[in-house]
Amino acid sequence: MELLTASSATFSPLPSNFPSFTFKATISKSWKSHPGIVEARLQGFLLRTRTTISKRLGICCNSVGPFKEEFLFQHFCQLNKGFSSQCGLISIRYRSSLLKVRSCSDRIRQCVSVLFVQLVFTAMLVTSTTIALSETPSLALSEENRLFLEAWRTIDRAYVDKTFNGQSWFRYRENALRNEPMNTHLAIRKMLATLDDPFTRFLEPEKFNSLRSGTQGALTGVGLSIGYPTASDGSSAGLVVISSMPGGPANRAGILSGDVILAIDDTSTESMGIYDAAERLQGPEGSPVELTVRSGAEIRHLALTREKVSLNPVKSRLCVVPGPGKSSPRIGYIKLTSFNQNASGAVREAIDTLRSNSVNAFVLDLRDNSGGLFPEGIEIAKIWLDKGVIVYICDSRGVRDIYDTDGTDALAASEPLAVLVNKGTASASEILAGALKDNKRAVLFGEPTYGKGKIQSVFQLSDGSGLAVTVARYETPAHTDIDKVGVIPDHPLPKTFPKDEDGFCGCLQDSASTCNMNGGQLFAR
């Protein structure tokens, strides 16, 4: 990889009249009366000046390629000898932060020098403001404002859209802090609403704990994953069932992927958010909940009892298909229902067990898998791939990260593989399906997937509450943006194709079934 050297770019010193940090005394004085506003204005100053700095430094990825972070930092300090003493301290305190900023490719990044200069300037600003605060401890921010600023900073750092839905994020904070005292949780919800992103939301402490328990293997409810209607659903009213957990209360009542929930306990879902609906569906074990569900043209009223739904993510089965002589194919069927923290380990265990029975090929069933933990999706992709890109992580400026594999973690990279998908296949499932398809590792069967092309991360706040934040969108290895479109399979599946392991094996073994259309095996490839 090309590295930046002294001969590969020309640096210009900063102009003599460039704004300096000699206004520390003014900062300290103003902080006493309006600490939040001063902080916002300092950030505004940084925003106005960093473009000028990047132009003066003259570094742009589309002209010089990737470079080492240390070089740029040291050169900045050399150009600005007045800051040399502070640079030494900052180099020690912020070196780890600088090293975390990755090199960028020529094609997709704008001037990354801005990022490093921002770290240097932010360090100086923090030094000044920290001194001011230490001199006036009685004038520290209130606990309510601290929590609000904590949430604001989390969004500022992590949110995918750096235009923040077309608003000045610094100005919003300044205006909000003028409305003291504040109901912090309400203020945070109001702030998030300005982003107009249904997947970025505030989580009360109990909801945050419930979300964490769901990714750890169990939750109490009716076993449904739900989402907003899309154009393919043909209706904007209600909430769509993405998947119904096998064996759960909803599944036993006949609720299937694609059904629409019109009401929960007589409360219409027409304008209800999916997280509000999820909260209503969960509750104490043994408690009742009533659902109004539309299945096609039929509307049903169902009374369900909440249960503790164990999220065992993997079921597997060896299917021996009758064949001439001793050539009977042996297919290993693996159904992956969710991406919780046990998923990748369970898939590895299933593969090892099936291989001990001499399987010739694998079928990975991702139908009605609504996703879960992003890292688990990456780890499972590595199991099947000997090399290649798994997913591109993008923001508003383009690709910012690449997840790939060199085959070190591969376990089943050679056997023929078929992947089954449907409109209940969402999120991490789509990342996995897209990676296997674009790397030509598997053939996909079924229908277009759900189309959730964004990634959320969960951040805990200091009072035990949390934020779920859309941190990125993603593209498949072929640079396909699947948001609201889905992953398109290679071949359709018959509508009567079974959804469980017993039905799958029976279908393959029945020569007259839909699995053996046109006199040949459906998965002959």
Short mmCIF file of C-alpha atoms in Angstrom, two decimals:
data_model
loop_
_atom_site.label_atom_id
_atom_site.label_comp_id
_atom_site.label_asym_id
_atom_site.label_seq_id
_atom_site.Cartn_x
_atom_site.Cartn_y
_atom_site.Cartn_z
CA MET A 1 0.00 0.00 0.00
CA GLU A 2 1.32 3.44 -0.93
CA LEU A 3 2.39 5.56 2.03
CA LEU A 4 2.64 9.33 2.12
CA THR A 5 6.19 10.62 2.13
CA ALA A 6 7.63 14.13 2.24
CA SER A 7 8.02 14.12 -1.53
CA SER A 8 4.48 13.01 -2.32
CA ALA A 9 2.66 16.15 -1.20
CA THR A 10 3.39 19.80 -0.59
CA PHE A 11 2.38 21.38 2.72
CA SER A 12 1.74 25.07 3.25
CA PRO A 13 2.07 26.75 6.66
CA LEU A 14 -1.01 28.26 8.24
CA PRO A 15 -1.55 31.97 7.53
CA SER A 16 -0.34 34.40 10.17
CA ASN A 17 -3.84 35.76 10.73
CA PHE A 18 -5.36 32.31 11.27
CA PRO A 19 -7.57 32.17 14.43
CA SER A 20 -5.64 31.01 17.50
CA PHE A 21 -6.63 29.68 20.90
CA THR A 22 -5.66 32.81 22.83
CA PHE A 23 -9.31 33.37 23.75
CA LYS A 24 -9.00 30.91 26.66
CA ALA A 25 -9.74 33.64 29.21
CA THR A 26 -12.90 34.61 27.33
CA ILE A 27 -13.96 30.95 27.33
CA SER A 28 -13.41 30.67 31.06
CA LYS A 29 -15.41 33.82 31.76
CA SER A 30 -18.33 32.94 29.52
CA TRP A 31 -18.49 29.37 30.79
CA LYS A 32 -19.69 30.59 34.18
CA SER A 33 -23.00 31.85 32.83
CA HIS A 34 -23.70 29.64 29.80
CA PRO A 35 -21.56 26.47 29.85
CA GLY A 36 -23.61 24.54 27.27
CA ILE A 37 -23.74 27.44 24.82
CA VAL A 38 -19.99 28.06 25.07
CA GLU A 39 -19.30 24.41 24.36
CA ALA A 40 -21.59 24.53 21.33
CA ARG A 41 -19.89 27.68 20.04
CA LEU A 42 -16.45 26.12 20.43
CA GLN A 43 -17.64 23.20 18.36
CA GLY A 44 -19.01 25.64 15.83
CA PHE A 45 -15.63 27.36 15.67
CA LEU A 46 -14.00 24.00 15.00
CA LEU A 47 -16.50 23.26 12.25
CA ARG A 48 -15.79 26.62 10.52
CA THR A 49 -12.02 26.31 10.68
CA ARG A 50 -11.28 22.68 9.88
CA THR A 51 -12.01 23.16 6.14
CA THR A 52 -9.48 26.00 5.99
CA ILE A 53 -6.89 23.84 7.74
CA SER A 54 -7.37 20.91 5.38
CA LYS A 55 -6.93 23.19 2.38
CA ARG A 56 -3.76 24.68 3.82
CA LEU A 57 -2.32 21.25 4.58
CA GLY A 58 -3.15 20.24 1.00
CA ILE A 59 -3.77 16.57 1.63
CA CYS A 60 -6.60 14.84 -0.19
CA CYS A 61 -7.08 11.12 -0.61
CA ASN A 62 -8.07 11.30 -4.24
CA SER A 63 -4.64 12.72 -5.08
CA VAL A 64 -2.12 11.12 -2.75
CA GLY A 65 -3.64 7.85 -1.61
CA PRO A 66 -3.56 6.31 1.89
CA PHE A 67 -1.07 7.62 4.44
CA LYS A 68 0.15 7.05 7.97
CA GLU A 69 -1.64 8.98 10.68
CA GLU A 70 1.49 9.61 12.70
CA PHE A 71 3.18 11.45 9.83
CA LEU A 72 0.35 13.96 9.39
CA PHE A 73 0.13 14.62 13.13
CA GLN A 74 3.86 15.23 13.47
CA HIS A 75 3.91 17.50 10.41
CA PHE A 76 1.05 19.59 11.79
CA CYS A 77 2.99 20.13 15.00
CA GLN A 78 6.13 21.12 13.06
CA LEU A 79 4.21 23.71 11.05
CA ASN A 80 2.70 25.24 14.20
CA LYS A 81 5.62 25.54 16.61
CA GLY A 82 3.54 27.62 18.96
CA PHE A 83 1.60 24.51 19.79
CA SER A 84 4.68 22.26 20.11
CA SER A 85 4.46 21.84 23.87
CA GLN A 86 0.79 20.95 23.69
CA CYS A 87 1.39 18.62 20.75
CA GLY A 88 3.67 16.48 22.89
CA LEU A 89 0.95 15.99 25.50
CA ILE A 90 -1.75 15.49 22.91
CA SER A 91 0.41 12.96 21.05
CA ILE A 92 0.49 10.82 24.17
CA ARG A 93 -3.15 11.25 25.22
CA TYR A 94 -4.72 10.97 21.78
CA ARG A 95 -2.33 8.65 19.95
CA SER A 96 -4.68 5.69 20.36
CA SER A 97 -7.54 7.73 18.89
CA LEU A 98 -5.44 8.77 15.91
CA LEU A 99 -4.41 5.20 15.19
CA LYS A 100 -8.05 4.12 15.10
CA VAL A 101 -8.76 6.32 12.09
CA ARG A 102 -8.22 4.03 9.13
CA SER A 103 -6.42 4.70 5.88
CA CYS A 104 -8.79 5.49 3.06
CA SER A 105 -8.88 4.44 -0.59
CA ASP A 106 -8.28 6.89 -3.46
CA ARG A 107 -11.76 6.43 -4.80
CA ILE A 108 -14.10 7.05 -1.89
CA ARG A 109 -12.83 9.43 0.76
CA GLN A 110 -12.61 13.20 0.93
CA CYS A 111 -9.73 14.94 2.68
CA VAL A 112 -9.08 12.81 5.75
CA SER A 113 -6.61 15.32 7.11
CA VAL A 114 -9.66 17.10 8.50
CA LEU A 115 -10.17 14.24 10.94
CA PHE A 116 -6.70 14.44 12.43
CA VAL A 117 -6.74 18.21 12.71
CA GLN A 118 -10.11 17.93 14.39
CA LEU A 119 -8.61 15.62 17.02
CA VAL A 120 -5.78 18.10 17.68
CA PHE A 121 -8.12 21.08 17.90
CA THR A 122 -10.63 19.21 20.04
CA ALA A 123 -7.84 18.27 22.45
CA MET A 124 -6.88 21.95 22.81
CA LEU A 125 -10.47 23.00 23.32
CA VAL A 126 -11.02 20.31 25.93
CA THR A 127 -7.85 21.39 27.74
CA SER A 128 -9.10 24.98 27.94
CA THR A 129 -12.65 24.16 28.95
CA THR A 130 -11.56 21.56 31.51
CA ILE A 131 -9.40 24.16 33.27
CA ALA A 132 -12.34 26.56 33.32
CA LEU A 133 -14.60 23.93 34.83
CA SER A 134 -12.07 22.93 37.48
CA GLU A 135 -11.84 26.56 38.58
CA THR A 136 -15.63 26.79 39.06
CA PRO A 137 -16.82 23.36 40.32
CA SER A 138 -20.03 24.79 41.77
CA LEU A 139 -21.11 25.87 38.28
CA ALA A 140 -20.88 22.39 36.70
CA LEU A 141 -23.63 21.18 34.40
CA SER A 142 -26.71 19.67 36.00
CA GLU A 143 -27.17 15.89 35.90
CA GLU A 144 -30.09 16.34 33.48
CA ASN A 145 -27.97 18.38 31.09
CA ARG A 146 -25.07 15.97 31.40
CA LEU A 147 -27.27 13.06 30.31
CA PHE A 148 -28.71 15.07 27.43
CA LEU A 149 -25.20 16.05 26.27
CA GLU A 150 -24.10 12.43 26.62
CA ALA A 151 -26.89 11.38 24.25
CA TRP A 152 -26.16 14.30 21.90
CA ARG A 153 -22.47 13.36 21.69
CA THR A 154 -23.33 9.72 21.04
CA ILE A 155 -25.45 10.71 18.04
CA ASP A 156 -22.83 13.23 16.92
CA ARG A 157 -20.12 10.55 16.84
CA ALA A 158 -22.07 7.54 15.60
CA TYR A 159 -25.02 8.59 13.43
CA VAL A 160 -24.67 7.66 9.76
CA ASP A 161 -26.03 10.91 8.26
CA LYS A 162 -23.63 13.71 9.09
CA THR A 163 -26.12 16.29 7.81
CA PHE A 164 -28.40 15.12 10.64
CA ASN A 165 -31.46 15.27 8.41
CA GLY A 166 -30.48 18.69 7.06
CA GLN A 167 -30.16 20.52 10.38
CA SER A 168 -27.32 22.11 12.33
CA TRP A 169 -26.63 19.55 15.05
CA PHE A 170 -24.58 22.05 17.07
CA ARG A 171 -27.32 24.69 16.84
CA TYR A 172 -29.90 22.15 18.02
CA ARG A 173 -27.85 21.44 21.15
CA GLU A 174 -27.37 25.15 21.85
CA ASN A 175 -31.11 25.82 21.59
CA ALA A 176 -32.00 22.78 23.72
CA LEU A 177 -29.67 23.78 26.55
CA ARG A 178 -31.38 27.16 26.79
CA ASN A 179 -34.57 25.38 27.90
CA GLU A 180 -33.27 24.46 31.35
CA PRO A 181 -34.36 22.63 33.45
CA MET A 182 -35.36 19.81 31.15
CA ASN A 183 -37.11 16.46 31.32
CA THR A 184 -34.06 14.62 30.04
CA HIS A 185 -35.64 11.48 28.57
CA LEU A 186 -38.33 13.53 26.87
CA ALA A 187 -35.71 15.95 25.55
CA ILE A 188 -33.66 13.06 24.15
CA ARG A 189 -36.73 11.57 22.43
CA LYS A 190 -37.54 14.96 20.94
CA MET A 191 -33.97 15.33 19.71
CA LEU A 192 -34.00 11.89 18.06
CA ALA A 193 -37.34 12.63 16.39
CA THR A 194 -35.69 15.42 14.40
CA LEU A 195 -33.61 12.78 12.59
CA ASP A 196 -36.76 11.17 11.12
CA ASP A 197 -35.18 7.72 11.45
CA PRO A 198 -37.49 5.01 12.88
CA PHE A 199 -34.51 2.79 13.75
CA THR A 200 -32.71 5.38 15.88
CA ARG A 201 -34.52 5.51 19.18
CA PHE A 202 -34.22 5.99 22.94
CA LEU A 203 -34.46 2.96 25.24
CA GLU A 204 -35.66 3.24 28.82
CA PRO A 205 -33.47 1.19 31.22
CA GLU A 206 -35.91 -1.74 31.25
CA LYS A 207 -36.19 -1.72 27.45
CA PHE A 208 -32.43 -1.58 27.13
CA ASN A 209 -32.09 -4.62 29.39
CA SER A 210 -34.82 -6.43 27.44
CA LEU A 211 -33.02 -5.78 24.16
CA ARG A 212 -29.78 -7.14 25.57
CA SER A 213 -31.51 -10.26 26.89
CA GLY A 214 -33.01 -10.88 23.44
CA THR A 215 -29.55 -11.01 21.86
CA GLN A 216 -28.31 -13.25 24.67
CA GLY A 217 -30.72 -16.09 24.00
CA ALA A 218 -34.21 -15.60 25.45
CA LEU A 219 -37.09 -13.15 25.86
CA THR A 220 -40.68 -13.23 27.04
CA GLY A 221 -43.38 -12.52 24.46
CA VAL A 222 -45.23 -14.16 21.58
CA GLY A 223 -42.26 -14.88 19.29
CA LEU A 224 -42.74 -12.31 16.52
CA SER A 225 -40.34 -10.12 14.57
CA ILE A 226 -42.13 -7.14 13.01
CA GLY A 227 -41.33 -4.34 10.59
CA TYR A 228 -42.84 -1.46 8.68
CA PRO A 229 -44.84 -2.19 5.50
CA THR A 230 -43.01 -1.83 2.19
CA ALA A 231 -44.35 -1.20 -1.28
CA SER A 232 -44.41 -4.93 -1.96
CA ASP A 233 -46.77 -5.45 0.98
CA GLY A 234 -49.46 -3.46 -0.83
CA SER A 235 -50.60 -1.65 2.31
CA SER A 236 -49.38 1.20 4.49
CA ALA A 237 -51.64 0.31 7.44
CA GLY A 238 -50.46 -1.84 10.33
CA LEU A 239 -47.18 -3.58 10.97
CA VAL A 240 -45.86 -6.49 8.93
CA VAL A 241 -44.73 -9.79 10.43
CA ILE A 242 -41.15 -10.39 9.29
CA SER A 243 -40.89 -13.78 10.96
CA SER A 244 -42.70 -15.99 13.45
CA MET A 245 -40.48 -17.94 15.86
CA PRO A 246 -40.98 -21.70 15.28
CA GLY A 247 -42.84 -23.22 18.21
CA GLY A 248 -43.72 -19.84 19.75
CA PRO A 249 -47.25 -18.67 20.68
CA ALA A 250 -47.72 -16.67 17.45
CA ASN A 251 -46.41 -19.49 15.27
CA ARG A 252 -48.75 -22.03 16.91
CA ALA A 253 -51.66 -19.66 16.28
CA GLY A 254 -50.86 -19.67 12.55
CA ILE A 255 -49.29 -16.20 12.23
CA LEU A 256 -46.86 -16.28 9.32
CA SER A 257 -44.34 -14.05 7.57
CA GLY A 258 -46.17 -11.39 5.56
CA ASP A 259 -49.24 -11.21 7.81
CA VAL A 260 -50.21 -7.73 9.01
CA ILE A 261 -50.86 -6.86 12.67
CA LEU A 262 -53.73 -4.36 12.68
CA ALA A 263 -54.16 -3.99 16.45
CA ILE A 264 -52.60 -5.03 19.76
CA ASP A 265 -55.05 -5.24 22.70
CA ASP A 266 -57.58 -3.14 20.73
CA THR A 267 -54.97 -0.40 20.05
CA SER A 268 -54.57 0.25 16.33
CA THR A 269 -51.05 -0.15 14.92
CA GLU A 270 -51.70 2.22 11.99
CA SER A 271 -49.48 4.95 13.46
CA MET A 272 -47.65 2.78 16.00
CA GLY A 273 -43.86 2.49 15.87
CA ILE A 274 -42.31 -0.96 15.72
CA TYR A 275 -40.55 -0.52 19.07
CA ASP A 276 -43.73 0.58 20.78
CA ALA A 277 -45.41 -2.48 19.26
CA ALA A 278 -42.57 -4.75 20.39
CA GLU A 279 -42.93 -3.45 23.94
CA ARG A 280 -46.67 -4.18 23.86
CA LEU A 281 -46.08 -7.72 22.56
CA GLN A 282 -43.64 -8.48 25.38
CA GLY A 283 -44.71 -8.81 28.98
CA PRO A 284 -44.75 -11.11 32.01
CA GLU A 285 -44.72 -14.82 31.33
CA GLY A 286 -48.28 -16.20 31.33
CA SER A 287 -49.96 -12.83 30.67
CA PRO A 288 -52.50 -12.54 27.82
CA VAL A 289 -52.36 -10.35 24.73
CA GLU A 290 -54.91 -9.99 21.93
CA LEU A 291 -53.95 -9.43 18.31
CA THR A 292 -55.95 -8.48 15.24
CA VAL A 293 -54.17 -9.99 12.25
CA ARG A 294 -54.83 -9.83 8.53
CA SER A 295 -53.72 -12.88 6.55
CA GLY A 296 -54.40 -12.15 2.90
CA ALA A 297 -58.07 -11.11 2.77
CA GLU A 298 -58.89 -12.78 6.10
CA ILE A 299 -58.94 -10.83 9.37
CA ARG A 300 -58.55 -12.83 12.57
CA HIS A 301 -58.79 -11.93 16.26
CA LEU A 302 -56.36 -14.02 18.28
CA ALA A 303 -55.86 -14.37 22.04
CA LEU A 304 -52.28 -15.38 22.86
CA THR A 305 -50.41 -16.10 26.06
CA ARG A 306 -46.90 -14.75 26.46
CA GLU A 307 -44.15 -17.29 27.02
CA LYS A 308 -40.43 -17.28 27.59
CA VAL A 309 -39.20 -17.95 24.06
CA SER A 310 -35.85 -19.71 23.98
CA LEU A 311 -33.85 -18.51 21.02
CA ASN A 312 -31.91 -21.64 20.12
CA PRO A 313 -30.65 -20.33 16.79
CA VAL A 314 -29.83 -23.55 14.92
CA LYS A 315 -31.60 -26.76 13.94
CA SER A 316 -29.96 -29.33 11.69
CA ARG A 317 -30.80 -32.60 10.00
CA LEU A 318 -29.11 -35.15 7.75
CA CYS A 319 -31.22 -35.91 4.67
CA VAL A 320 -30.37 -39.01 2.62
CA VAL A 321 -31.85 -38.74 -0.86
CA PRO A 322 -32.60 -42.05 -2.67
CA GLY A 323 -30.36 -42.63 -5.66
CA PRO A 324 -29.15 -45.42 -7.90
CA GLY A 325 -26.76 -47.91 -6.33
CA LYS A 326 -24.56 -46.47 -3.60
CA SER A 327 -24.65 -42.91 -4.95
CA SER A 328 -27.41 -41.63 -2.66
CA PRO A 329 -26.72 -37.92 -1.98
CA ARG A 330 -26.38 -36.96 1.68
CA ILE A 331 -27.48 -33.36 2.30
CA GLY A 332 -26.86 -31.47 5.53
CA TYR A 333 -29.78 -29.14 6.29
CA ILE A 334 -29.11 -26.23 8.70
CA LYS A 335 -31.89 -23.84 9.71
CA LEU A 336 -30.60 -20.61 11.27
CA THR A 337 -33.41 -18.67 12.99
CA SER A 338 -31.57 -15.71 14.56
CA PHE A 339 -28.17 -14.10 15.01
CA ASN A 340 -27.78 -14.05 18.78
CA GLN A 341 -24.48 -14.48 20.57
CA ASN A 342 -24.66 -18.28 20.23
CA ALA A 343 -25.27 -18.37 16.47
CA SER A 344 -21.80 -18.81 14.94
CA GLY A 345 -20.78 -21.43 17.49
CA ALA A 346 -24.02 -23.35 16.90
CA VAL A 347 -23.49 -23.31 13.12
CA ARG A 348 -19.95 -24.65 13.52
CA GLU A 349 -21.21 -27.41 15.79
CA ALA A 350 -23.94 -28.37 13.29
CA ILE A 351 -21.43 -28.52 10.42
CA ASP A 352 -19.07 -30.74 12.43
CA THR A 353 -21.92 -33.11 13.31
CA LEU A 354 -23.17 -33.34 9.74
CA ARG A 355 -19.67 -33.84 8.37
CA SER A 356 -19.17 -36.76 10.71
CA ASN A 357 -22.08 -38.33 8.78
CA SER A 358 -20.31 -37.82 5.44
CA VAL A 359 -22.56 -35.15 3.90
CA ASN A 360 -22.03 -34.28 0.23
CA ALA A 361 -23.65 -30.80 0.31
CA PHE A 362 -25.28 -28.26 2.60
CA VAL A 363 -28.55 -26.32 2.57
CA LEU A 364 -28.60 -23.19 4.78
CA ASP A 365 -32.16 -22.05 5.51
CA LEU A 366 -32.39 -18.31 6.34
CA ARG A 367 -36.13 -17.99 5.76
CA ASP A 368 -37.91 -15.93 8.42
CA ASN A 369 -34.60 -15.03 10.06
CA SER A 370 -35.02 -11.35 10.91
CA GLY A 371 -31.38 -10.82 11.84
CA GLY A 372 -29.72 -9.89 15.11
CA LEU A 373 -26.09 -9.26 15.98
CA PHE A 374 -24.05 -7.93 13.07
CA PRO A 375 -20.74 -9.51 14.24
CA GLU A 376 -22.37 -12.94 14.28
CA GLY A 377 -23.41 -12.49 10.65
CA ILE A 378 -19.79 -11.71 9.76
CA GLU A 379 -18.46 -14.71 11.67
CA ILE A 380 -20.92 -17.10 10.00
CA ALA A 381 -19.97 -15.77 6.56
CA LYS A 382 -16.33 -16.58 7.37
CA ILE A 383 -17.32 -20.18 8.05
CA TRP A 384 -18.43 -20.66 4.43
CA LEU A 385 -15.90 -18.50 2.55
CA ASP A 386 -12.25 -19.24 1.80
CA LYS A 387 -11.64 -15.61 0.82
CA GLY A 388 -13.40 -12.46 -0.34
CA VAL A 389 -15.28 -9.35 0.78
CA ILE A 390 -18.24 -9.99 3.08
CA VAL A 391 -19.76 -6.51 3.25
CA TYR A 392 -18.93 -2.84 2.64
CA ILE A 393 -19.91 -0.44 5.41
CA CYS A 394 -20.87 2.97 4.04
CA ASP A 395 -21.84 6.41 5.27
CA SER A 396 -23.01 9.52 3.45
CA ARG A 397 -19.56 9.96 1.89
CA GLY A 398 -19.17 6.40 0.61
CA VAL A 399 -17.38 3.27 1.79
CA ARG A 400 -15.75 3.72 5.18
CA ASP A 401 -14.94 0.13 6.15
CA ILE A 402 -14.61 -3.31 4.58
CA TYR A 403 -15.22 -6.66 6.23
CA ASP A 404 -13.51 -9.51 4.41
CA THR A 405 -11.94 -12.88 5.10
CA ASP A 406 -8.73 -14.65 4.11
CA GLY A 407 -10.04 -18.13 4.86
CA THR A 408 -8.43 -18.48 8.27
CA ASP A 409 -11.81 -19.14 9.91
CA ALA A 410 -13.29 -21.19 7.05
CA LEU A 411 -14.83 -24.52 8.02
CA ALA A 412 -17.04 -25.48 5.06
CA ALA A 413 -15.71 -23.60 2.04
CA SER A 414 -15.75 -26.42 -0.50
CA GLU A 415 -19.00 -28.42 -0.36
CA PRO A 416 -21.90 -27.33 -2.62
CA LEU A 417 -24.17 -24.90 -0.77
CA ALA A 418 -27.74 -23.75 -1.36
CA VAL A 419 -29.25 -20.87 0.67
CA LEU A 420 -33.01 -20.46 1.17
CA VAL A 421 -34.42 -16.93 1.64
CA ASN A 422 -37.79 -15.18 1.73
CA LYS A 423 -39.27 -11.78 2.62
CA GLY A 424 -38.76 -12.65 6.29
CA THR A 425 -34.98 -12.78 5.72
CA ALA A 426 -33.71 -9.44 7.05
CA SER A 427 -30.75 -7.45 8.34
CA ALA A 428 -27.80 -9.70 9.30
CA SER A 429 -29.40 -12.53 7.30
CA GLU A 430 -29.29 -10.35 4.20
CA ILE A 431 -25.62 -9.53 4.79
CA LEU A 432 -24.84 -13.24 4.95
CA ALA A 433 -26.98 -14.15 1.94
CA GLY A 434 -25.53 -11.30 -0.13
CA ALA A 435 -21.96 -12.28 0.74
CA LEU A 436 -22.49 -15.91 -0.22
CA LYS A 437 -24.25 -14.99 -3.47
CA ASP A 438 -21.83 -12.30 -4.68
CA ASN A 439 -18.78 -14.45 -3.90
CA LYS A 440 -20.41 -17.25 -5.92
CA ARG A 441 -20.14 -19.51 -2.91
CA ALA A 442 -23.83 -20.43 -2.87
CA VAL A 443 -26.93 -20.51 -5.05
CA LEU A 444 -29.91 -18.66 -3.55
CA PHE A 445 -33.45 -20.03 -3.73
CA GLY A 446 -36.68 -18.33 -2.70
CA GLU A 447 -38.01 -14.78 -2.96
CA PRO A 448 -36.48 -11.29 -2.52
CA THR A 449 -35.49 -10.60 1.07
CA TYR A 450 -36.92 -7.89 3.34
CA GLY A 451 -34.51 -5.09 2.36
CA LYS A 452 -33.09 -3.62 5.58
CA GLY A 453 -29.82 -2.15 4.41
CA LYS A 454 -28.90 -0.22 7.57
CA ILE A 455 -26.98 -1.18 10.67
CA GLN A 456 -27.76 -0.13 14.25
CA SER A 457 -25.50 -0.14 17.28
CA VAL A 458 -26.72 0.07 20.87
CA PHE A 459 -25.05 2.47 23.32
CA GLN A 460 -25.65 2.50 27.06
CA LEU A 461 -26.04 5.86 28.80
CA SER A 462 -24.85 6.60 32.32
CA ASP A 463 -28.32 6.27 33.92
CA GLY A 464 -28.84 2.73 32.57
CA SER A 465 -30.91 3.79 29.56
CA GLY A 466 -29.65 3.38 26.02
CA LEU A 467 -29.68 4.55 22.43
CA ALA A 468 -30.13 2.39 19.35
CA VAL A 469 -28.41 4.37 16.60
CA THR A 470 -28.24 3.85 12.85
CA VAL A 471 -24.48 3.91 12.42
CA ALA A 472 -24.10 2.87 8.77
CA ARG A 473 -25.66 1.48 5.66
CA TYR A 474 -24.10 -1.41 3.86
CA GLU A 475 -23.50 -2.76 0.37
CA THR A 476 -22.99 -6.35 -0.69
CA PRO A 477 -19.62 -7.41 -2.18
CA ALA A 478 -20.98 -6.48 -5.64
CA HIS A 479 -21.71 -2.95 -4.29
CA THR A 480 -25.47 -3.56 -4.28
CA ASP A 481 -27.48 -1.35 -1.91
CA ILE A 482 -30.29 -3.67 -0.80
CA ASP A 483 -32.19 -1.15 1.36
CA LYS A 484 -35.94 -1.42 0.60
CA VAL A 485 -35.08 -3.77 -2.29
CA GLY A 486 -33.64 -6.90 -0.72
CA VAL A 487 -31.29 -9.58 -1.99
CA ILE A 488 -32.63 -11.11 -5.20
CA PRO A 489 -32.34 -14.95 -5.28
CA ASP A 490 -31.08 -16.93 -8.26
CA HIS A 491 -34.12 -19.22 -8.44
CA PRO A 492 -37.64 -19.28 -6.97
CA LEU A 493 -38.96 -21.93 -4.59
CA PRO A 494 -42.33 -23.63 -4.96
CA LYS A 495 -44.96 -21.98 -2.73
CA THR A 496 -45.59 -25.33 -1.05
CA PHE A 497 -41.94 -25.83 -0.15
CA PRO A 498 -41.66 -26.95 3.52
CA LYS A 499 -40.19 -24.69 6.22
CA ASP A 500 -38.95 -27.22 8.78
CA GLU A 501 -36.26 -29.86 8.80
CA ASP A 502 -38.61 -32.85 8.77
CA GLY A 503 -40.64 -31.47 5.89
CA PHE A 504 -37.47 -30.61 3.98
CA CYS A 505 -36.08 -34.16 4.17
CA GLY A 506 -39.46 -35.67 3.30
CA CYS A 507 -39.74 -33.40 0.27
CA LEU A 508 -36.32 -34.44 -1.06
CA GLN A 509 -37.08 -38.11 -0.52
CA ASP A 510 -40.43 -38.00 -2.34
CA SER A 511 -39.81 -38.40 -6.07
CA ALA A 512 -43.22 -36.86 -6.84
CA SER A 513 -42.74 -33.75 -4.67
CA THR A 514 -41.93 -30.19 -5.73
CA CYS A 515 -38.31 -30.82 -4.69
CA ASN A 516 -37.92 -33.08 -7.71
CA MET A 517 -39.45 -30.95 -10.44
CA ASN A 518 -38.92 -31.77 -14.12
CA GLY A 519 -37.51 -35.16 -13.20
CA GLY A 520 -34.45 -33.74 -11.48
CA GLN A 521 -33.30 -32.61 -8.05
CA LEU A 522 -34.24 -29.05 -7.13
CA PHE A 523 -30.76 -28.62 -5.61
CA ALA A 524 -28.92 -30.56 -8.30
CA ARG A 525 -26.30 -27.81 -8.50
#
